Amino acid sequence: MRTTMFCSLLLCLPLTMAGQGTPARPAQSRPAQPARADQKDIDAVIAELNATVPKDADISAQLTALDKSDADLKKSDQAQIDTSQMVQKQLNRLKNETLPAIQARANAWDVKRQNHINSGCPAEGGRMPVDQANRCNAETDTLMAERGRIFADAESATKERAQYEQLRDAVTATTLSNAAKEKANNAQRDILNAQKAELDAAKKRLTARLDDLKKGVDSCAKLLSQRGASCEAIKARCGNIQFDGASANLPASAYDTPCGAPLAGKPRTGGVTANK
């Protein structure tokens, strides 16, 4: 059997006031890690950026090697120029001084030989007085010795000229080889520079993407902490997040209840009833 207990105004007033105490706040909802999806994207972008490091290092190493090669080629080219000038100078000396001087000595020897013959010393030899024979033999020995020196000097100059000509040919071959190597280096450098430009552009895009992702996460977290943020604003910034109602630290706002759910009603207040 149920009965209703009535009380006086003075007695019921405290009870009524007690019933109208501070209403309990509904359980606050917490977004279930709104940055988690973005963090995966951030990790993926960071991984791509890290992958560019060894590629960039390899390109830089190749470019450095090309720079060293070009520096060596430049030194070699200068050496070829110096050697070529020296070779030409020596060939000119042989052509304009040494060989003409030897030829002049040979011409003078021919004159001496003819005078020797004309003085009674026949080229084929023969019988003659002792004094004449002694003179002719002495002159012949002198002429033949000088002839030997002339031929030796001519042979030496000829060999020297041949050596300089070989060196000149080697200089020409080295110069052509250097030119071909420089051309190959330039082509390779163009390829590497294009790869580096492409890699730098990719790094720039990835860095910008990473900055955008980080700014998005920061702005989402900031928006979630704002009192009175609308559901549409949070979805626009953070995506379609879900609330798990597990955080007691979020400020009171429309998001004290999940998006799309009705706000919790105020608790009813009134008289007190007793059941028997």
PDB file of C-alpha atoms in Angstrom:
ATOM      1  CA  MET A   1       0.000   0.000   0.000  1.00  0.00           C
ATOM      2  CA  ARG A   2       1.404   3.414  -0.994  1.00  0.00           C
ATOM      3  CA  THR A   3       0.687   6.605   0.922  1.00  0.00           C
ATOM      4  CA  THR A   4       1.759  10.156   0.306  1.00  0.00           C
ATOM      5  CA  MET A   5       3.354  12.070   3.108  1.00  0.00           C
ATOM      6  CA  PHE A   6       2.488  15.743   3.342  1.00  0.00           C
ATOM      7  CA  CYS A   7       4.610  18.147   5.315  1.00  0.00           C
ATOM      8  CA  SER A   8       4.376  21.700   6.434  1.00  0.00           C
ATOM      9  CA  LEU A   9       5.741  24.568   4.335  1.00  0.00           C
ATOM     10  CA  LEU A  10       8.669  25.060   6.685  1.00  0.00           C
ATOM     11  CA  LEU A  11       9.547  21.403   6.539  1.00  0.00           C
ATOM     12  CA  CYS A  12       9.154  21.001   2.804  1.00  0.00           C
ATOM     13  CA  LEU A  13      11.101  24.154   1.911  1.00  0.00           C
ATOM     14  CA  PRO A  14      14.478  22.761   2.915  1.00  0.00           C
ATOM     15  CA  LEU A  15      13.693  19.551   1.105  1.00  0.00           C
ATOM     16  CA  THR A  16      12.655  21.452  -2.003  1.00  0.00           C
ATOM     17  CA  MET A  17      15.792  23.577  -1.896  1.00  0.00           C
ATOM     18  CA  ALA A  18      17.858  20.465  -1.487  1.00  0.00           C
ATOM     19  CA  GLY A  19      16.208  19.011  -4.529  1.00  0.00           C
ATOM     20  CA  GLN A  20      17.082  22.151  -6.494  1.00  0.00           C
ATOM     21  CA  GLY A  21      20.794  21.856  -5.864  1.00  0.00           C
ATOM     22  CA  THR A  22      23.467  22.115  -8.574  1.00  0.00           C
ATOM     23  CA  PRO A  23      22.427  19.914 -11.471  1.00  0.00           C
ATOM     24  CA  ALA A  24      24.876  17.205 -12.299  1.00  0.00           C
ATOM     25  CA  ARG A  25      26.814  17.856 -15.525  1.00  0.00           C
ATOM     26  CA  PRO A  26      26.328  15.196 -18.116  1.00  0.00           C
ATOM     27  CA  ALA A  27      29.359  13.012 -18.794  1.00  0.00           C
ATOM     28  CA  GLN A  28      31.702  14.849 -21.138  1.00  0.00           C
ATOM     29  CA  SER A  29      32.706  13.241 -24.366  1.00  0.00           C
ATOM     30  CA  ARG A  30      36.204  13.012 -25.688  1.00  0.00           C
ATOM     31  CA  PRO A  31      37.114  12.701 -29.345  1.00  0.00           C
ATOM     32  CA  ALA A  32      38.799   9.377 -29.913  1.00  0.00           C
ATOM     33  CA  GLN A  33      42.278  10.625 -30.911  1.00  0.00           C
ATOM     34  CA  PRO A  34      41.338  12.988 -33.786  1.00  0.00           C
ATOM     35  CA  ALA A  35      44.991  13.297 -34.783  1.00  0.00           C
ATOM     36  CA  ARG A  36      45.575   9.558 -35.193  1.00  0.00           C
ATOM     37  CA  ALA A  37      44.736   9.432 -38.907  1.00  0.00           C
ATOM     38  CA  ASP A  38      46.786  12.567 -39.541  1.00  0.00           C
ATOM     39  CA  GLN A  39      49.674  11.079 -37.573  1.00  0.00           C
ATOM     40  CA  LYS A  40      49.748   8.155 -39.986  1.00  0.00           C
ATOM     41  CA  ASP A  41      49.961  10.636 -42.837  1.00  0.00           C
ATOM     42  CA  ILE A  42      52.674  12.563 -40.987  1.00  0.00           C
ATOM     43  CA  ASP A  43      54.660   9.360 -40.420  1.00  0.00           C
ATOM     44  CA  ALA A  44      54.295   8.462 -44.102  1.00  0.00           C
ATOM     45  CA  VAL A  45      55.524  11.893 -45.225  1.00  0.00           C
ATOM     46  CA  ILE A  46      58.456  11.736 -42.785  1.00  0.00           C
ATOM     47  CA  ALA A  47      59.343   8.296 -44.164  1.00  0.00           C
ATOM     48  CA  GLU A  48      59.319   9.704 -47.694  1.00  0.00           C
ATOM     49  CA  LEU A  49      61.501  12.623 -46.598  1.00  0.00           C
ATOM     50  CA  ASN A  50      63.933  10.236 -44.902  1.00  0.00           C
ATOM     51  CA  ALA A  51      64.069   8.177 -48.093  1.00  0.00           C
ATOM     52  CA  THR A  52      65.334  11.237 -49.972  1.00  0.00           C
ATOM     53  CA  VAL A  53      68.386  11.566 -47.688  1.00  0.00           C
ATOM     54  CA  PRO A  54      70.478   8.699 -49.160  1.00  0.00           C
ATOM     55  CA  LYS A  55      69.411   9.677 -52.684  1.00  0.00           C
ATOM     56  CA  ASP A  56      70.483  13.254 -52.074  1.00  0.00           C
ATOM     57  CA  ALA A  57      73.767  12.083 -50.552  1.00  0.00           C
ATOM     58  CA  ASP A  58      74.453   9.805 -53.542  1.00  0.00           C
ATOM     59  CA  ILE A  59      73.782  12.590 -56.041  1.00  0.00           C
ATOM     60  CA  SER A  60      75.985  14.983 -54.063  1.00  0.00           C
ATOM     61  CA  ALA A  61      78.780  12.396 -53.928  1.00  0.00           C
ATOM     62  CA  GLN A  62      78.602  11.878 -57.695  1.00  0.00           C
ATOM     63  CA  LEU A  63      78.618  15.618 -58.327  1.00  0.00           C
ATOM     64  CA  THR A  64      81.629  15.971 -56.023  1.00  0.00           C
ATOM     65  CA  ALA A  65      83.406  13.202 -57.929  1.00  0.00           C
ATOM     66  CA  LEU A  66      82.630  14.981 -61.203  1.00  0.00           C
ATOM     67  CA  ASP A  67      83.987  18.236 -59.792  1.00  0.00           C
ATOM     68  CA  LYS A  68      87.226  16.464 -58.825  1.00  0.00           C
ATOM     69  CA  SER A  69      87.412  14.834 -62.244  1.00  0.00           C
ATOM     70  CA  ASP A  70      86.935  18.187 -63.944  1.00  0.00           C
ATOM     71  CA  ALA A  71      89.612  19.742 -61.731  1.00  0.00           C
ATOM     72  CA  ASP A  72      92.034  16.931 -62.671  1.00  0.00           C
ATOM     73  CA  LEU A  73      91.148  17.349 -66.335  1.00  0.00           C
ATOM     74  CA  LYS A  74      91.752  21.072 -66.074  1.00  0.00           C
ATOM     75  CA  LYS A  75      95.211  20.435 -64.624  1.00  0.00           C
ATOM     76  CA  SER A  76      95.892  17.875 -67.336  1.00  0.00           C
ATOM     77  CA  ASP A  77      94.739  20.255 -70.048  1.00  0.00           C
ATOM     78  CA  GLN A  78      97.094  22.907 -68.722  1.00  0.00           C
ATOM     79  CA  ALA A  79      99.902  20.361 -68.626  1.00  0.00           C
ATOM     80  CA  GLN A  80      99.178  19.453 -72.247  1.00  0.00           C
ATOM     81  CA  ILE A  81      99.279  23.112 -73.213  1.00  0.00           C
ATOM     82  CA  ASP A  82     102.606  23.595 -71.431  1.00  0.00           C
ATOM     83  CA  THR A  83     104.025  20.400 -72.917  1.00  0.00           C
ATOM     84  CA  SER A  84     102.780  21.271 -76.378  1.00  0.00           C
ATOM     85  CA  GLN A  85     104.441  24.666 -76.181  1.00  0.00           C
ATOM     86  CA  MET A  86     107.698  23.108 -74.996  1.00  0.00           C
ATOM     87  CA  VAL A  87     107.569  20.451 -77.727  1.00  0.00           C
ATOM     88  CA  GLN A  88     106.939  23.024 -80.415  1.00  0.00           C
ATOM     89  CA  LYS A  89     109.773  25.158 -79.112  1.00  0.00           C
ATOM     90  CA  GLN A  90     112.203  22.219 -79.267  1.00  0.00           C
ATOM     91  CA  LEU A  91     111.027  21.144 -82.693  1.00  0.00           C
ATOM     92  CA  ASN A  92     111.523  24.681 -83.910  1.00  0.00           C
ATOM     93  CA  ARG A  93     115.014  24.692 -82.396  1.00  0.00           C
ATOM     94  CA  LEU A  94     115.873  21.442 -84.138  1.00  0.00           C
ATOM     95  CA  LYS A  95     114.391  22.607 -87.398  1.00  0.00           C
ATOM     96  CA  ASN A  96     115.755  26.131 -87.402  1.00  0.00           C
ATOM     97  CA  GLU A  97     119.023  25.781 -85.504  1.00  0.00           C
ATOM     98  CA  THR A  98     120.377  22.310 -84.766  1.00  0.00           C
ATOM     99  CA  LEU A  99     119.747  20.561 -88.055  1.00  0.00           C
ATOM    100  CA  PRO A 100     120.727  23.551 -90.212  1.00  0.00           C
ATOM    101  CA  ALA A 101     123.970  23.846 -88.221  1.00  0.00           C
ATOM    102  CA  ILE A 102     124.700  20.157 -88.791  1.00  0.00           C
ATOM    103  CA  GLN A 103     123.929  20.564 -92.451  1.00  0.00           C
ATOM    104  CA  ALA A 104     126.298  23.545 -92.630  1.00  0.00           C
ATOM    105  CA  ARG A 105     129.056  21.431 -91.045  1.00  0.00           C
ATOM    106  CA  ALA A 106     128.340  18.679 -93.576  1.00  0.00           C
ATOM    107  CA  ASN A 107     128.549  21.188 -96.414  1.00  0.00           C
ATOM    108  CA  ALA A 108     131.835  22.527 -95.043  1.00  0.00           C
ATOM    109  CA  TRP A 109     133.131  18.987 -94.770  1.00  0.00           C
ATOM    110  CA  ASP A 110     132.318  18.394 -98.407  1.00  0.00           C
ATOM    111  CA  VAL A 111     134.381  21.484 -99.305  1.00  0.00           C
ATOM    112  CA  LYS A 112     137.300  20.284 -97.168  1.00  0.00           C
ATOM    113  CA  ARG A 113     137.111  16.858 -98.761  1.00  0.00           C
ATOM    114  CA  GLN A 114     137.170  18.375-102.221  1.00  0.00           C
ATOM    115  CA  ASN A 115     140.148  20.550-101.275  1.00  0.00           C
ATOM    116  CA  HIS A 116     141.802  17.461 -99.849  1.00  0.00           C
ATOM    117  CA  ILE A 117     141.343  15.674-103.146  1.00  0.00           C
ATOM    118  CA  ASN A 118     142.468  18.704-105.130  1.00  0.00           C
ATOM    119  CA  SER A 119     145.680  18.902-103.042  1.00  0.00           C
ATOM    120  CA  GLY A 120     146.841  15.584-104.440  1.00  0.00           C
ATOM    121  CA  CYS A 121     145.091  13.176-102.159  1.00  0.00           C
ATOM    122  CA  PRO A 122     142.867  11.089-104.437  1.00  0.00           C
ATOM    123  CA  ALA A 123     139.657   9.773-102.896  1.00  0.00           C
ATOM    124  CA  GLU A 124     140.478   6.229-103.972  1.00  0.00           C
ATOM    125  CA  GLY A 125     144.018   6.524-102.595  1.00  0.00           C
ATOM    126  CA  GLY A 126     147.116   5.333-104.439  1.00  0.00           C
ATOM    127  CA  ARG A 127     150.911   5.349-104.483  1.00  0.00           C
ATOM    128  CA  MET A 128     152.664   8.657-103.863  1.00  0.00           C
ATOM    129  CA  PRO A 129     155.751  10.048-102.158  1.00  0.00           C
ATOM    130  CA  VAL A 130     156.074   9.323 -98.469  1.00  0.00           C
ATOM    131  CA  ASP A 131     155.683  12.931 -97.372  1.00  0.00           C
ATOM    132  CA  GLN A 132     152.615  13.381 -99.545  1.00  0.00           C
ATOM    133  CA  ALA A 133     151.195  10.081 -98.388  1.00  0.00           C
ATOM    134  CA  ASN A 134     151.730  11.012 -94.748  1.00  0.00           C
ATOM    135  CA  ARG A 135     149.995  14.373 -95.275  1.00  0.00           C
ATOM    136  CA  CYS A 136     147.102  12.829 -97.198  1.00  0.00           C
ATOM    137  CA  ASN A 137     146.626  10.102 -94.590  1.00  0.00           C
ATOM    138  CA  ALA A 138     146.582  12.645 -91.730  1.00  0.00           C
ATOM    139  CA  GLU A 139     144.090  14.857 -93.550  1.00  0.00           C
ATOM    140  CA  THR A 140     141.976  11.830 -94.396  1.00  0.00           C
ATOM    141  CA  ASP A 141     141.887  10.741 -90.756  1.00  0.00           C
ATOM    142  CA  THR A 142     140.845  14.245 -89.697  1.00  0.00           C
ATOM    143  CA  LEU A 143     138.149  14.402 -92.344  1.00  0.00           C
ATOM    144  CA  MET A 144     136.808  10.970 -91.469  1.00  0.00           C
ATOM    145  CA  ALA A 145     136.737  11.793 -87.740  1.00  0.00           C
ATOM    146  CA  GLU A 146     134.852  14.986 -88.432  1.00  0.00           C
ATOM    147  CA  ARG A 147     132.529  13.090 -90.760  1.00  0.00           C
ATOM    148  CA  GLY A 148     131.793  10.624 -87.945  1.00  0.00           C
ATOM    149  CA  ARG A 149     130.948  13.457 -85.550  1.00  0.00           C
ATOM    150  CA  ILE A 150     128.679  15.084 -88.124  1.00  0.00           C
ATOM    151  CA  PHE A 151     126.789  11.849 -88.711  1.00  0.00           C
ATOM    152  CA  ALA A 152     126.492  11.175 -84.965  1.00  0.00           C
ATOM    153  CA  ASP A 153     125.119  14.664 -84.316  1.00  0.00           C
ATOM    154  CA  ALA A 154     122.712  14.341 -87.227  1.00  0.00           C
ATOM    155  CA  GLU A 155     121.505  10.971 -85.938  1.00  0.00           C
ATOM    156  CA  SER A 156     121.081  12.361 -82.424  1.00  0.00           C
ATOM    157  CA  ALA A 157     119.130  15.362 -83.691  1.00  0.00           C
ATOM    158  CA  THR A 158     116.948  13.093 -85.813  1.00  0.00           C
ATOM    159  CA  LYS A 159     116.177  10.849 -82.841  1.00  0.00           C
ATOM    160  CA  GLU A 160     115.459  13.887 -80.664  1.00  0.00           C
ATOM    161  CA  ARG A 161     113.089  15.241 -83.278  1.00  0.00           C
ATOM    162  CA  ALA A 162     111.308  11.869 -83.459  1.00  0.00           C
ATOM    163  CA  GLN A 163     110.914  11.832 -79.659  1.00  0.00           C
ATOM    164  CA  TYR A 164     109.409  15.299 -79.623  1.00  0.00           C
ATOM    165  CA  GLU A 165     107.095  14.372 -82.456  1.00  0.00           C
ATOM    166  CA  GLN A 166     105.933  11.299 -80.481  1.00  0.00           C
ATOM    167  CA  LEU A 167     105.407  13.494 -77.430  1.00  0.00           C
ATOM    168  CA  ARG A 168     103.421  15.920 -79.543  1.00  0.00           C
ATOM    169  CA  ASP A 169     101.224  13.058 -80.748  1.00  0.00           C
ATOM    170  CA  ALA A 170     100.729  11.920 -77.146  1.00  0.00           C
ATOM    171  CA  VAL A 171      99.739  15.452 -76.148  1.00  0.00           C
ATOM    172  CA  THR A 172      97.209  15.528 -78.975  1.00  0.00           C
ATOM    173  CA  ALA A 173      95.775  12.155 -77.940  1.00  0.00           C
ATOM    174  CA  THR A 174      95.551  13.205 -74.272  1.00  0.00           C
ATOM    175  CA  THR A 175      93.907  16.495 -75.210  1.00  0.00           C
ATOM    176  CA  LEU A 176      91.287  14.687 -77.294  1.00  0.00           C
ATOM    177  CA  SER A 177      90.723  12.157 -74.512  1.00  0.00           C
ATOM    178  CA  ASN A 178      90.307  14.947 -71.969  1.00  0.00           C
ATOM    179  CA  ALA A 179      87.813  16.684 -74.219  1.00  0.00           C
ATOM    180  CA  ALA A 180      85.771  13.494 -74.538  1.00  0.00           C
ATOM    181  CA  LYS A 181      85.888  12.965 -70.770  1.00  0.00           C
ATOM    182  CA  GLU A 182      84.841  16.553 -70.112  1.00  0.00           C
ATOM    183  CA  LYS A 183      81.924  16.129 -72.522  1.00  0.00           C
ATOM    184  CA  ALA A 184      80.858  12.935 -70.730  1.00  0.00           C
ATOM    185  CA  ASN A 185      81.187  14.674 -67.355  1.00  0.00           C
ATOM    186  CA  ASN A 186      79.018  17.547 -68.547  1.00  0.00           C
ATOM    187  CA  ALA A 187      76.348  15.139 -69.773  1.00  0.00           C
ATOM    188  CA  GLN A 188      76.436  13.229 -66.493  1.00  0.00           C
ATOM    189  CA  ARG A 189      76.308  16.482 -64.511  1.00  0.00           C
ATOM    190  CA  ASP A 190      73.213  17.567 -66.457  1.00  0.00           C
ATOM    191  CA  ILE A 191      71.521  14.279 -65.555  1.00  0.00           C
ATOM    192  CA  LEU A 192      72.505  14.555 -61.889  1.00  0.00           C
ATOM    193  CA  ASN A 193      71.448  18.203 -61.678  1.00  0.00           C
ATOM    194  CA  ALA A 194      68.072  17.284 -63.164  1.00  0.00           C
ATOM    195  CA  GLN A 195      67.725  14.476 -60.622  1.00  0.00           C
ATOM    196  CA  LYS A 196      68.728  16.832 -57.823  1.00  0.00           C
ATOM    197  CA  ALA A 197      66.231  19.457 -58.977  1.00  0.00           C
ATOM    198  CA  GLU A 198      63.497  16.832 -59.092  1.00  0.00           C
ATOM    199  CA  LEU A 199      64.498  15.546 -55.652  1.00  0.00           C
ATOM    200  CA  ASP A 200      64.610  19.077 -54.206  1.00  0.00           C
ATOM    201  CA  ALA A 201      61.141  19.770 -55.615  1.00  0.00           C
ATOM    202  CA  ALA A 202      59.849  16.544 -54.075  1.00  0.00           C
ATOM    203  CA  LYS A 203      61.425  17.445 -50.725  1.00  0.00           C
ATOM    204  CA  LYS A 204      59.836  20.881 -50.919  1.00  0.00           C
ATOM    205  CA  ARG A 205      56.422  19.380 -51.628  1.00  0.00           C
ATOM    206  CA  LEU A 206      56.801  16.837 -48.836  1.00  0.00           C
ATOM    207  CA  THR A 207      57.959  19.503 -46.384  1.00  0.00           C
ATOM    208  CA  ALA A 208      54.977  21.683 -47.269  1.00  0.00           C
ATOM    209  CA  ARG A 209      52.684  18.666 -46.905  1.00  0.00           C
ATOM    210  CA  LEU A 210      54.223  17.872 -43.529  1.00  0.00           C
ATOM    211  CA  ASP A 211      53.768  21.456 -42.358  1.00  0.00           C
ATOM    212  CA  ASP A 212      50.135  21.398 -43.470  1.00  0.00           C
ATOM    213  CA  LEU A 213      49.514  18.130 -41.643  1.00  0.00           C
ATOM    214  CA  LYS A 214      51.117  19.419 -38.454  1.00  0.00           C
ATOM    215  CA  LYS A 215      49.169  22.662 -38.676  1.00  0.00           C
ATOM    216  CA  GLY A 216      45.990  20.664 -39.235  1.00  0.00           C
ATOM    217  CA  VAL A 217      46.596  18.555 -36.139  1.00  0.00           C
ATOM    218  CA  ASP A 218      47.419  21.630 -34.061  1.00  0.00           C
ATOM    219  CA  SER A 219      44.391  23.567 -35.303  1.00  0.00           C
ATOM    220  CA  CYS A 220      42.124  20.551 -34.716  1.00  0.00           C
ATOM    221  CA  ALA A 221      43.345  20.209 -31.148  1.00  0.00           C
ATOM    222  CA  LYS A 222      42.913  23.948 -30.618  1.00  0.00           C
ATOM    223  CA  LEU A 223      39.390  23.898 -32.017  1.00  0.00           C
ATOM    224  CA  LEU A 224      38.410  20.974 -29.820  1.00  0.00           C
ATOM    225  CA  SER A 225      39.490  22.931 -26.773  1.00  0.00           C
ATOM    226  CA  GLN A 226      37.318  25.943 -27.665  1.00  0.00           C
ATOM    227  CA  ARG A 227      34.033  26.367 -25.809  1.00  0.00           C
ATOM    228  CA  GLY A 228      31.014  26.440 -28.061  1.00  0.00           C
ATOM    229  CA  ALA A 229      32.732  25.052 -31.195  1.00  0.00           C
ATOM    230  CA  SER A 230      30.123  23.817 -33.628  1.00  0.00           C
ATOM    231  CA  CYS A 231      29.917  20.263 -34.855  1.00  0.00           C
ATOM    232  CA  GLU A 232      30.280  21.441 -38.459  1.00  0.00           C
ATOM    233  CA  ALA A 233      33.415  23.433 -37.653  1.00  0.00           C
ATOM    234  CA  ILE A 234      35.047  20.479 -35.900  1.00  0.00           C
ATOM    235  CA  LYS A 235      34.158  18.090 -38.704  1.00  0.00           C
ATOM    236  CA  ALA A 236      35.511  20.544 -41.263  1.00  0.00           C
ATOM    237  CA  ARG A 237      38.811  20.819 -39.388  1.00  0.00           C
ATOM    238  CA  CYS A 238      39.181  17.376 -37.802  1.00  0.00           C
ATOM    239  CA  GLY A 239      37.135  15.122 -40.010  1.00  0.00           C
ATOM    240  CA  ASN A 240      34.314  12.833 -38.956  1.00  0.00           C
ATOM    241  CA  ILE A 241      35.657  11.984 -35.514  1.00  0.00           C
ATOM    242  CA  GLN A 242      33.979   9.817 -32.917  1.00  0.00           C
ATOM    243  CA  PHE A 243      33.594  10.662 -29.223  1.00  0.00           C
ATOM    244  CA  ASP A 244      34.092   8.100 -26.521  1.00  0.00           C
ATOM    245  CA  GLY A 245      32.896  10.162 -23.547  1.00  0.00           C
ATOM    246  CA  ALA A 246      35.945   9.229 -21.494  1.00  0.00           C
ATOM    247  CA  SER A 247      37.507  12.631 -20.825  1.00  0.00           C
ATOM    248  CA  ALA A 248      36.523  14.709 -17.833  1.00  0.00           C
ATOM    249  CA  ASN A 249      38.874  17.539 -18.807  1.00  0.00           C
ATOM    250  CA  LEU A 250      37.180  18.953 -21.901  1.00  0.00           C
ATOM    251  CA  PRO A 251      35.473  22.335 -21.301  1.00  0.00           C
ATOM    252  CA  ALA A 252      31.708  22.513 -21.355  1.00  0.00           C
ATOM    253  CA  SER A 253      30.454  23.094 -24.884  1.00  0.00           C
ATOM    254  CA  ALA A 254      28.064  21.717 -27.414  1.00  0.00           C
ATOM    255  CA  TYR A 255      30.465  18.787 -27.487  1.00  0.00           C
ATOM    256  CA  ASP A 256      29.568  17.672 -24.004  1.00  0.00           C
ATOM    257  CA  THR A 257      27.523  15.236 -26.073  1.00  0.00           C
ATOM    258  CA  PRO A 258      28.632  13.565 -29.339  1.00  0.00           C
ATOM    259  CA  CYS A 259      27.903  15.169 -32.694  1.00  0.00           C
ATOM    260  CA  GLY A 260      24.443  14.330 -33.866  1.00  0.00           C
ATOM    261  CA  ALA A 261      23.181  13.316 -30.383  1.00  0.00           C
ATOM    262  CA  PRO A 262      20.718  15.499 -28.389  1.00  0.00           C
ATOM    263  CA  LEU A 263      22.162  17.555 -25.598  1.00  0.00           C
ATOM    264  CA  ALA A 264      21.589  16.038 -22.192  1.00  0.00           C
ATOM    265  CA  GLY A 265      18.510  17.543 -20.545  1.00  0.00           C
ATOM    266  CA  LYS A 266      18.651  19.320 -17.238  1.00  0.00           C
ATOM    267  CA  PRO A 267      17.848  17.088 -14.243  1.00  0.00           C
ATOM    268  CA  ARG A 268      14.351  17.345 -12.911  1.00  0.00           C
ATOM    269  CA  THR A 269      13.872  19.098  -9.589  1.00  0.00           C
ATOM    270  CA  GLY A 270      10.834  19.241  -7.330  1.00  0.00           C
ATOM    271  CA  GLY A 271       9.364  17.725  -4.257  1.00  0.00           C
ATOM    272  CA  VAL A 272      10.536  14.669  -2.534  1.00  0.00           C
ATOM    273  CA  THR A 273       8.504  11.545  -2.449  1.00  0.00           C
ATOM    274  CA  ALA A 274       8.903   8.613  -0.219  1.00  0.00           C
ATOM    275  CA  ASN A 275       7.941   5.106  -1.015  1.00  0.00           C
ATOM    276  CA  LYS A 276       6.588   2.741   1.487  1.00  0.00           C
TER     277      LYS A 276
END
